[in-house]
Tab-separated table of C-alpha atoms and ligand atoms in Angstrom:
chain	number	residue	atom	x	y	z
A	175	UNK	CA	0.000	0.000	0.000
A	176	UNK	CA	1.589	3.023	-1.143
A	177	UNK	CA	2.761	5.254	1.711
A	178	UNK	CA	1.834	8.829	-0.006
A	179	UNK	CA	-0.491	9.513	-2.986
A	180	UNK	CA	0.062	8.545	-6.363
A	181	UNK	CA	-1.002	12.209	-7.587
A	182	UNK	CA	-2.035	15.276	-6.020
A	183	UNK	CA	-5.551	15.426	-4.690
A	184	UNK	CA	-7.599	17.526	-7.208
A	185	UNK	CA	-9.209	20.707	-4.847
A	186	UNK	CA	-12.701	22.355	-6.375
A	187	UNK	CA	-13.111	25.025	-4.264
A	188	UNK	CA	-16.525	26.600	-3.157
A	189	UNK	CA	-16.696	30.049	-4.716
A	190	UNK	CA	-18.028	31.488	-1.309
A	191	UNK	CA	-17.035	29.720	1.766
A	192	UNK	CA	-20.190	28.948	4.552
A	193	UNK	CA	-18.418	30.424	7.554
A	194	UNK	CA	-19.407	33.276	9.880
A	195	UNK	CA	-17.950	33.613	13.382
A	196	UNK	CA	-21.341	32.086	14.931
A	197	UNK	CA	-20.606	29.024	12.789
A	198	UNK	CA	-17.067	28.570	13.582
A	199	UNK	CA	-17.737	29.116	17.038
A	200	UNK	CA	-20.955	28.795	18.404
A	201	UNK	CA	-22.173	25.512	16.566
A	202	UNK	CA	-24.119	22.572	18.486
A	203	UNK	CA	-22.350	19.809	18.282
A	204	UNK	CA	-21.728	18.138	14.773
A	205	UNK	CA	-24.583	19.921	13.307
A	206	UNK	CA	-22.642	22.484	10.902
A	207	UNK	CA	-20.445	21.369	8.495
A	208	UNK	CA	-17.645	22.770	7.064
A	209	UNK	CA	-16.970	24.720	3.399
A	210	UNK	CA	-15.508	21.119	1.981
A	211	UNK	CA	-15.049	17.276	2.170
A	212	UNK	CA	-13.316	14.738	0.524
A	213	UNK	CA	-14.275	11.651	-1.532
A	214	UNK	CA	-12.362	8.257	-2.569
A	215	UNK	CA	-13.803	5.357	-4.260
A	216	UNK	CA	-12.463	1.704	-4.684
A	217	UNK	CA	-13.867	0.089	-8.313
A	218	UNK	CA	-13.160	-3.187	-7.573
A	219	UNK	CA	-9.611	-3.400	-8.047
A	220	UNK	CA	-8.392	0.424	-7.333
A	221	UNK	CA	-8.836	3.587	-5.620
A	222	UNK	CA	-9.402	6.119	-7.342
A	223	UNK	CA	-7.753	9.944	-7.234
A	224	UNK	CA	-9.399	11.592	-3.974
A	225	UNK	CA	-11.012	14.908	-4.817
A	226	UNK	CA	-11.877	17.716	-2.375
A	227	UNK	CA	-15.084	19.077	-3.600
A	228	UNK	CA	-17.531	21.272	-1.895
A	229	UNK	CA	-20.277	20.128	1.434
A	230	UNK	CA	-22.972	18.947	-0.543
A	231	UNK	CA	-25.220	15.802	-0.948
A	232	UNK	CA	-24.139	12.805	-2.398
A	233	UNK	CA	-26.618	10.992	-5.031
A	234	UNK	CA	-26.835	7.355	-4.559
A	235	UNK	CA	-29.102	4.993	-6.222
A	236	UNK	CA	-31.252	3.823	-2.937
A	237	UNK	CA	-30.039	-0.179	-3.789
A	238	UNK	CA	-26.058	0.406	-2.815
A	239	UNK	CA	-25.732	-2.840	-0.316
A	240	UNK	CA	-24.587	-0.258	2.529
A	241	UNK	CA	-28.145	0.629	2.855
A	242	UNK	CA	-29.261	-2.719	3.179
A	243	UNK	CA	-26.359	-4.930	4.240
A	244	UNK	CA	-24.491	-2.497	6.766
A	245	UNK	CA	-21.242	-2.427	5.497
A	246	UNK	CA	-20.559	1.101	6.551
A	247	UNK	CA	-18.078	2.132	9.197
A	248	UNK	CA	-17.033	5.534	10.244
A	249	UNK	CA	-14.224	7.512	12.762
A	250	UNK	CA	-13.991	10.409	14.812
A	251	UNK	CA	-11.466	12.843	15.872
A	252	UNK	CA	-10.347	16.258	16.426
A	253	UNK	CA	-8.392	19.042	15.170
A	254	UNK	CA	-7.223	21.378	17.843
A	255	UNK	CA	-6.292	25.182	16.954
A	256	UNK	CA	-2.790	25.100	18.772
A	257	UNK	CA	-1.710	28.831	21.054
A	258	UNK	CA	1.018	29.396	18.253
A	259	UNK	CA	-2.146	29.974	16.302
A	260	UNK	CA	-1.362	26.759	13.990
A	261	UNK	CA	-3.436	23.578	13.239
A	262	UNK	CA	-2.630	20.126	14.432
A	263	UNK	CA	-4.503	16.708	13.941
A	264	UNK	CA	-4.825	14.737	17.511
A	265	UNK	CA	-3.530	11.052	16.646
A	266	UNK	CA	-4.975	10.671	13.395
A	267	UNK	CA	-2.866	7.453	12.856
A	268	UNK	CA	-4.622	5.674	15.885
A	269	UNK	CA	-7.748	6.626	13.814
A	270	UNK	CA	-6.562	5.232	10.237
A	271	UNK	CA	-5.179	1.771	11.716
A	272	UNK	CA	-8.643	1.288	13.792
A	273	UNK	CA	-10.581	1.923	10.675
A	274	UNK	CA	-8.803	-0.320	8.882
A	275	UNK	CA	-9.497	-3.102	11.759
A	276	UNK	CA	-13.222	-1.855	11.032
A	277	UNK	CA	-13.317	-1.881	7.617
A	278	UNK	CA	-11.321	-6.018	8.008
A	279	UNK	CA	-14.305	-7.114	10.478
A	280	UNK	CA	-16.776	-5.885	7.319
A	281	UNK	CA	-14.992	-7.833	5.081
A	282	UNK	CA	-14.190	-4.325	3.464
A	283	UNK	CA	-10.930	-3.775	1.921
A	284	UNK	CA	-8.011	-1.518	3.661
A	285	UNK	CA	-7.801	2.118	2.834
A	286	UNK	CA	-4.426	3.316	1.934
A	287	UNK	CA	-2.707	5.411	4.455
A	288	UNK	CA	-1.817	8.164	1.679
A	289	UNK	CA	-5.916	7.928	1.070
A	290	UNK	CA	-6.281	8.591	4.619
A	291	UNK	CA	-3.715	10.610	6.189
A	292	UNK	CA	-3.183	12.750	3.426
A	293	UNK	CA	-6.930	13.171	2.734
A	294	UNK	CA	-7.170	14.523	6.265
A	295	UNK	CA	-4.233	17.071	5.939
A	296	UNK	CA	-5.306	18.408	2.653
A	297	UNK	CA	-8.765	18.886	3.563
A	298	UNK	CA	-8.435	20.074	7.038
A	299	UNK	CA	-5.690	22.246	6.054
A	300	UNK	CA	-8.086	24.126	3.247
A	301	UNK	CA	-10.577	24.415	6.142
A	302	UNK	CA	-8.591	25.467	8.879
A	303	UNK	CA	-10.051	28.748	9.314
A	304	UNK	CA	-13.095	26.491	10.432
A	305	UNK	CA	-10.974	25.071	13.526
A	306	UNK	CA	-12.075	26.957	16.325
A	307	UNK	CA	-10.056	29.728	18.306
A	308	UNK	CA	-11.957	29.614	21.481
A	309	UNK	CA	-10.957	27.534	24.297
A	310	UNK	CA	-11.998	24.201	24.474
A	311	UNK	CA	-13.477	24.469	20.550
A	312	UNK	CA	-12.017	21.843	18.030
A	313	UNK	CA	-12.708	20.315	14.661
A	314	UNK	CA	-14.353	17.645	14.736
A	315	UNK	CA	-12.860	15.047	12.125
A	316	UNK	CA	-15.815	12.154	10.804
A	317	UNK	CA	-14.650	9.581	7.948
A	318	UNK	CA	-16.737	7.505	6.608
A	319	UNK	CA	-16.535	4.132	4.728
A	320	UNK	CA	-19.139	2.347	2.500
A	321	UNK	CA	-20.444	-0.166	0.351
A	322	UNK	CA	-21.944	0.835	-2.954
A	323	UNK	CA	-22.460	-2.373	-5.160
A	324	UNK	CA	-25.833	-1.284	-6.752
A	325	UNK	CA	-27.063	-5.282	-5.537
A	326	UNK	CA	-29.176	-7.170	-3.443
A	327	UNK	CA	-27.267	-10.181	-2.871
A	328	UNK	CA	-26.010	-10.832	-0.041
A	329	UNK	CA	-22.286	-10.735	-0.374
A	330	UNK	CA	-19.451	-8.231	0.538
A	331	UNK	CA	-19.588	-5.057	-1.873
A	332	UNK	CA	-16.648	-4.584	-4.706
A	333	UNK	CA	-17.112	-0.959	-4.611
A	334	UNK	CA	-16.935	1.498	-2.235
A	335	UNK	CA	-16.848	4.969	-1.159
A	336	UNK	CA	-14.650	6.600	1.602
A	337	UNK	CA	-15.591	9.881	2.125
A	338	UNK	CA	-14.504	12.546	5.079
A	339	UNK	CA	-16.513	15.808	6.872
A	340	UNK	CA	-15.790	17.875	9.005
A	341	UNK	CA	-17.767	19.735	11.760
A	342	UNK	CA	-16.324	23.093	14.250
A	343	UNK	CA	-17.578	22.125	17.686
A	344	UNK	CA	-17.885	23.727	20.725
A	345	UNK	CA	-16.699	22.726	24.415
A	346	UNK	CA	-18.841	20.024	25.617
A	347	UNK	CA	-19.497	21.188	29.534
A	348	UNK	CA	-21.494	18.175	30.997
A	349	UNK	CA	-23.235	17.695	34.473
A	350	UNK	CA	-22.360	15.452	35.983
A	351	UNK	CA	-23.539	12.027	33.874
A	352	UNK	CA	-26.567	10.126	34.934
A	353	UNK	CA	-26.225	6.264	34.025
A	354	UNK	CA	-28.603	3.238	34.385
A	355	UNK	CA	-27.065	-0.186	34.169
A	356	UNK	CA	-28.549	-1.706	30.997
A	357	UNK	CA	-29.861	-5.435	31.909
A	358	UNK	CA	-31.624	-6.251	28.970
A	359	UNK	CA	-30.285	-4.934	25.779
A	360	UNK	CA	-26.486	-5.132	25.370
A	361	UNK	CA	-24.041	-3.417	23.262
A	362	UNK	CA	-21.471	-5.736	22.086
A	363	UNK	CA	-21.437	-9.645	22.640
A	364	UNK	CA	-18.390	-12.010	22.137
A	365	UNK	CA	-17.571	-12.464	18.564
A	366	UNK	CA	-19.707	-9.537	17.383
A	367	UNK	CA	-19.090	-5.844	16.328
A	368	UNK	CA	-18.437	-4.378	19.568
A	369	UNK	CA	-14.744	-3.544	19.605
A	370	UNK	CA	-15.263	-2.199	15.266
A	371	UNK	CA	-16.971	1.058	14.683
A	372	UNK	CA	-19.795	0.221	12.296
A	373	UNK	CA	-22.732	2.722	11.884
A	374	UNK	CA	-25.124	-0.068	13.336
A	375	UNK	CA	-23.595	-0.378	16.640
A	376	UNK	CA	-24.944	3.273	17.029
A	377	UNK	CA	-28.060	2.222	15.671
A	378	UNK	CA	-28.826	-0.457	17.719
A	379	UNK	CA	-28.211	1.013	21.271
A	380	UNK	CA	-30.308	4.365	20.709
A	381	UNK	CA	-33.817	2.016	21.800
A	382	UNK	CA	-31.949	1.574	25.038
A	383	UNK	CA	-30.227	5.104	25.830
A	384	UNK	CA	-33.710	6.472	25.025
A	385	UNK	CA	-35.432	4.182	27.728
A	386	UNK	CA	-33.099	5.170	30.219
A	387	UNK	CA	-33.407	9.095	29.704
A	388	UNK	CA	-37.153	8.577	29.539
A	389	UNK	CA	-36.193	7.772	33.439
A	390	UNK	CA	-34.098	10.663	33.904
A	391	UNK	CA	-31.124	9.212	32.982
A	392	UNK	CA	-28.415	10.841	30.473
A	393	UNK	CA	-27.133	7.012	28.958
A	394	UNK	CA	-26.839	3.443	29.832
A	395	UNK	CA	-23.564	1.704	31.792
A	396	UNK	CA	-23.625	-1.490	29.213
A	397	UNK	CA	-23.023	-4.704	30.838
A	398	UNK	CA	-21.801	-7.836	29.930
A	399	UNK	CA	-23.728	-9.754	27.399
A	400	UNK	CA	-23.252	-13.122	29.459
A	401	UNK	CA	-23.622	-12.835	32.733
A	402	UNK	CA	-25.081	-8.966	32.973
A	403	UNK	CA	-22.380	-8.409	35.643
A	404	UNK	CA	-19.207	-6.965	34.480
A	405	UNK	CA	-19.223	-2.891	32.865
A	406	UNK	CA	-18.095	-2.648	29.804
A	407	UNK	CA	-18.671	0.802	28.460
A	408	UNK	CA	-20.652	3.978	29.663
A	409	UNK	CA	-23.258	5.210	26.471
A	410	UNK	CA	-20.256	5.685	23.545
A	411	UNK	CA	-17.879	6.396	25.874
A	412	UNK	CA	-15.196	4.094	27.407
A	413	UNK	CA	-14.938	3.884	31.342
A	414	UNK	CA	-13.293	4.709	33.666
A	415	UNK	CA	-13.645	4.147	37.719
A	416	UNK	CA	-10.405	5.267	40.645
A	417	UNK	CA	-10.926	2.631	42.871
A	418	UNK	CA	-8.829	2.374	46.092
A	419	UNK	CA	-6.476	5.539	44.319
A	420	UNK	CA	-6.125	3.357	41.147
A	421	UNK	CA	-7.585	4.164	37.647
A	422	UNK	CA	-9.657	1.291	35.967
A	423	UNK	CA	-11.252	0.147	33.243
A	424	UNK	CA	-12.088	-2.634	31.623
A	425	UNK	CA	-9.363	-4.767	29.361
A	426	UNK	CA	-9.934	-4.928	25.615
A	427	UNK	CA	-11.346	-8.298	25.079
A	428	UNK	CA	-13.300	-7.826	22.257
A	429	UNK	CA	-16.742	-6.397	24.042
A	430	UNK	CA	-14.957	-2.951	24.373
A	431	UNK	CA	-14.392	-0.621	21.481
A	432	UNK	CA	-10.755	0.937	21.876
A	433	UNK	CA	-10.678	4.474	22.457
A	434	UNK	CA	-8.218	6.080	21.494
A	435	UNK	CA	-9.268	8.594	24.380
A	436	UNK	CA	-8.549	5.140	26.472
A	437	UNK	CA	-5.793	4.575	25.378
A	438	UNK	CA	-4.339	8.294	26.049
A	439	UNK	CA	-5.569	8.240	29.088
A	440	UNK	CA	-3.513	5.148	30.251
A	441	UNK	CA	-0.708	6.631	28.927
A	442	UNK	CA	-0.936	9.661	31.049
A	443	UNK	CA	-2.897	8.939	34.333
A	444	UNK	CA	0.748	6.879	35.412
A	445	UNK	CA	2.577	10.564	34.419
A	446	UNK	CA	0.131	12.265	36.549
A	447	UNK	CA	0.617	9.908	39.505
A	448	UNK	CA	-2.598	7.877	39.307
A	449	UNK	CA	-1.883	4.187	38.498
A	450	UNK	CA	-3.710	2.466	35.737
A	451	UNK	CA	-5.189	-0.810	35.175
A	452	UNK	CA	-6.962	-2.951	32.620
A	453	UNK	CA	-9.247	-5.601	34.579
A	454	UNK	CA	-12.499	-6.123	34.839
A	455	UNK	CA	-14.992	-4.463	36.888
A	456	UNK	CA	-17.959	-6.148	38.058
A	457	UNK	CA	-21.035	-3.618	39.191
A	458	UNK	CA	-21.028	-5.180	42.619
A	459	UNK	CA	-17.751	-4.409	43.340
A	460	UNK	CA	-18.435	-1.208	42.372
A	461	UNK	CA	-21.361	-0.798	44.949
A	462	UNK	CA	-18.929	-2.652	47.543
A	463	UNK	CA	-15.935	-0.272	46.965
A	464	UNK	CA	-18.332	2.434	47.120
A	465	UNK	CA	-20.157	1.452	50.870
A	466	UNK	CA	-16.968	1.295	52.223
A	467	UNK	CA	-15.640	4.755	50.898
A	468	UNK	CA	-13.061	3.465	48.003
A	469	UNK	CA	-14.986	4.337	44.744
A	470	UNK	CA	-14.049	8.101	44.659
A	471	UNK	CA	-14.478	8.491	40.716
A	472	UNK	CA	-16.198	7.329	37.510
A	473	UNK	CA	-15.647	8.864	34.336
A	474	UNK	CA	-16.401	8.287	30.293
A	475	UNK	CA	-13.425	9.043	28.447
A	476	UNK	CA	-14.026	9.951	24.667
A	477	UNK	CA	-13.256	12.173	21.578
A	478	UNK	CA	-16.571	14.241	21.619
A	479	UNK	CA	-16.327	14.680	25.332
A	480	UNK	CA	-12.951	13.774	26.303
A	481	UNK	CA	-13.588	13.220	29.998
A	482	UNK	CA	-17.246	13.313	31.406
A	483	UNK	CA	-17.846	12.520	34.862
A	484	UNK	CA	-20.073	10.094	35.814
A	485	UNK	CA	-22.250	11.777	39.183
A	486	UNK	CA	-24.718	8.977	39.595
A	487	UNK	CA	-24.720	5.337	39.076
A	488	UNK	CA	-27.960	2.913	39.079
A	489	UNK	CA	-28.459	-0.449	39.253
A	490	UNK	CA	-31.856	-2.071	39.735
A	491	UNK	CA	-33.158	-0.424	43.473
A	492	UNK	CA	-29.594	0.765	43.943
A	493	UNK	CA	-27.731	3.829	43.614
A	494	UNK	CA	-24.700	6.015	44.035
A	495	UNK	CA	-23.812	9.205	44.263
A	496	UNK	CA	-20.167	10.231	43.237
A	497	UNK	CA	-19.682	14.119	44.070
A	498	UNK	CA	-17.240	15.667	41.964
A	499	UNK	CA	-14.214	17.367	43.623
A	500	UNK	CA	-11.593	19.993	42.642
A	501	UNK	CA	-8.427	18.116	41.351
A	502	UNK	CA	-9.925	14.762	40.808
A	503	UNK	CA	-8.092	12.763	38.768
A	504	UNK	CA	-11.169	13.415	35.592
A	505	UNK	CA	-10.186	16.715	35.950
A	506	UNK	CA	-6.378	16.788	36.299
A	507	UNK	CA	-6.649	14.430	33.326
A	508	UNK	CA	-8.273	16.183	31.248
A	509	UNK	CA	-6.350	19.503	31.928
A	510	UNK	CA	-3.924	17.440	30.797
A	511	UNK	CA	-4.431	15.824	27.525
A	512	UNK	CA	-6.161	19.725	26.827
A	513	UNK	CA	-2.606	21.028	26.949
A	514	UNK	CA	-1.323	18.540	25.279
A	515	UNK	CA	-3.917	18.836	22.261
A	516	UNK	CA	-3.273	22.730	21.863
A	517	UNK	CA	0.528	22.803	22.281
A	518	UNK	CA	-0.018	24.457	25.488
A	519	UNK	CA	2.649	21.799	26.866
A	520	UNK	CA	5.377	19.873	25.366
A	521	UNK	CA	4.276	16.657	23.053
A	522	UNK	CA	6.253	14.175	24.699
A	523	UNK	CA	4.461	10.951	22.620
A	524	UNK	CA	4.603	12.204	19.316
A	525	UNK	CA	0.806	12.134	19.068
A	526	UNK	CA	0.348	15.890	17.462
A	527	UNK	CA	0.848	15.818	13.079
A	528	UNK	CA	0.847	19.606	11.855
A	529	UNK	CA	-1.767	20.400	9.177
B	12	PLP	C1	-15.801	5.728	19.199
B	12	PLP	C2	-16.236	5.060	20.457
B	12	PLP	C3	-15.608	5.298	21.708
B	12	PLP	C4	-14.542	6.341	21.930
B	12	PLP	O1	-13.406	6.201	21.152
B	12	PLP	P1	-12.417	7.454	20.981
B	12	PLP	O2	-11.417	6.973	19.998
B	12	PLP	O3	-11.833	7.726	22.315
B	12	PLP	O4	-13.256	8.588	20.500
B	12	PLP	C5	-16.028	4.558	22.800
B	12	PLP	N1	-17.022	3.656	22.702
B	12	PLP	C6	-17.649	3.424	21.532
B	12	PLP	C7	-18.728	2.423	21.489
B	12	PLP	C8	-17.279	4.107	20.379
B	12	PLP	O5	-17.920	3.855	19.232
């Protein structure tokens, strides 16, 4: 797989860009899009060229086997305007290697790195006066990956179309989080979906997270598909719980989907002193630790949030508060991988690429 592109990606530019300051800045989350996008497309045997065109719909004849099959997959990350008034992508690479574990679980084939990384740079770098300037604003990256064999046989695709958008969003400032653990519907089971990012996964867990806000609830704590015991993810965030001073959360076994917000986070909760650990975390121990005073935090940890902090916990009768306090270890965290994100302090794991 070729390492760069082949040929320069071809730019049409929109003769009047879309953006006003309210847009750039002010925008709910992922419901303005910016000025461009990109689009790829695999014949069968080839990519083709990507082209940068202008935000706009995308005609489809209403048989392509995405809409009926579910080979679709998508991604999601940020780019952060940095103090030195530059643009830089947050781990995109994390990003192209899971979609490509995606798009292998779908049976779809890989999409070049040049495609991918490249695509990103070009298009995000056109757009960058869309990356927000005001604290705690960010770009919010989405590619998406599909089938579009115009046939309704049930087989994997030949063709498909790879296509990225962006979106300026603002802070996310959360309450504290409200969560019901799920025990009827589940997420992810053994051998399924649950650690790829397909569009369905989304799909099939909004009849749940609906139920539970119907009961005054923000999302569900998902559970364990055998046994309904062990927590495996908070709504579409990973999870995190300090138990006892240390950080857990639950091992990637193939239930949990592997954020790369996880995975920062265990990188740099041991820098900031608080010890990590990938186990398993059963909801009774959590009610245990927190009767005898050693639960002292649960957070979800994710690119659209980062770090939300979990303030109440239910399970059947039960429930828990978790107060939040001033230098918690959500909050020193995310201070953290903030400054990290906007150059405000130095890069030390190489996780920032320039646009
Ligand atoms: C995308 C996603 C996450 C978070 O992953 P990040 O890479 O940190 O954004 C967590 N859980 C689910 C189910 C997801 O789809």
């Amino acid at each position: 797989m070729p390492e760069t592109l082949s040929e320069p990606i071809a730019i049409e530019r929109t003769p009047v860009s879309r953006l006003t300051e309210t847009l750039r800045e002010r925008s709910e989350f992922g419901a303005t899009f910016s000025d461009h996008m990109l689009l790829a497309e695999y014949d069968g045997s080839a990519w083709t060229v990507p082209k940068i065109v202008p935000y706009g719909p995308l005609p489809m004849p209403p048989s392509i086997s995405a809409l009926h099959y579910g080979q679709s997959i998508f991604e999601g990350f940020k780019a952060f305007r940095q103090i030195d008034g530059s643009v830089a992508l947050f781990r995109p690479r994390a990003n192209f290697e899971r979609l490509n574990r995606s798009a292998a679980r779908f049976a779809m084939p890989a999409v070049p790195e040049g495609l991918f990384l490249d695509g990103v740079r070009a298009l995000v770098g056109l757009d960058r006066e869309w990356v927000p300037h005001r604290e705690g604003g960010s770009l919010y990256i989405r590619p998406i990956y599909f089938a579009i064999d115009e046939a309704l046989g049930v087989k994997s695709s030949r063709r498909y179309r790879f296509a990225i958008l962006t979106s300026p969003v603002g802070p996310y400032f959360t309450d504290p989080v409200r969560v019901v653990a799920e025990e009827h519907y589940v997420r992810a089971f053994p051998g399924g979906t649950g650690d790829a990012k397909p569009a369905g996964n989304y799909g099939g867990s909004l009849l749940a997270t609906g139920r539970a806000q119907k009961q005054g609830f923000h999302t569900v704590l998902w559970l364990d598909a055998r046994e309904h015991r062990f927590v495996e993810e908070c709504g579409m965030m990973n999870v995190f719980f300090v138990l006892g001073g240390v950080a857990l959360t639950p091992p990637l076994t193939g239930t949990i989907l592997p954020g790369v917000t996880r995975d920062s986070l265990l990188t740099l909760l041991p820098e900031l002193g608080t010890r990590a650990e990938e186990r398993a975390v059963a909801i009774d121990e959590l009610f245990e630790a927190h009767a005898r005073g050693e639960l002292s935090e649960a957070f979800g940890a994710g690119t659209a949030a980062t770090i939300a902090p979990i303030g109440t916990i239910r399970h059947r009768d039960r429930e828990m508060q978790l107060l939040p306090s001033a230098g918690s270890v959500a909050e020193r965290a995310r201070a953290r991988l903030n400054a990290i994100r906007t150059g405000e302090q130095p890069d030390t794991h190489g996780w920032l690429t320039r646009v």
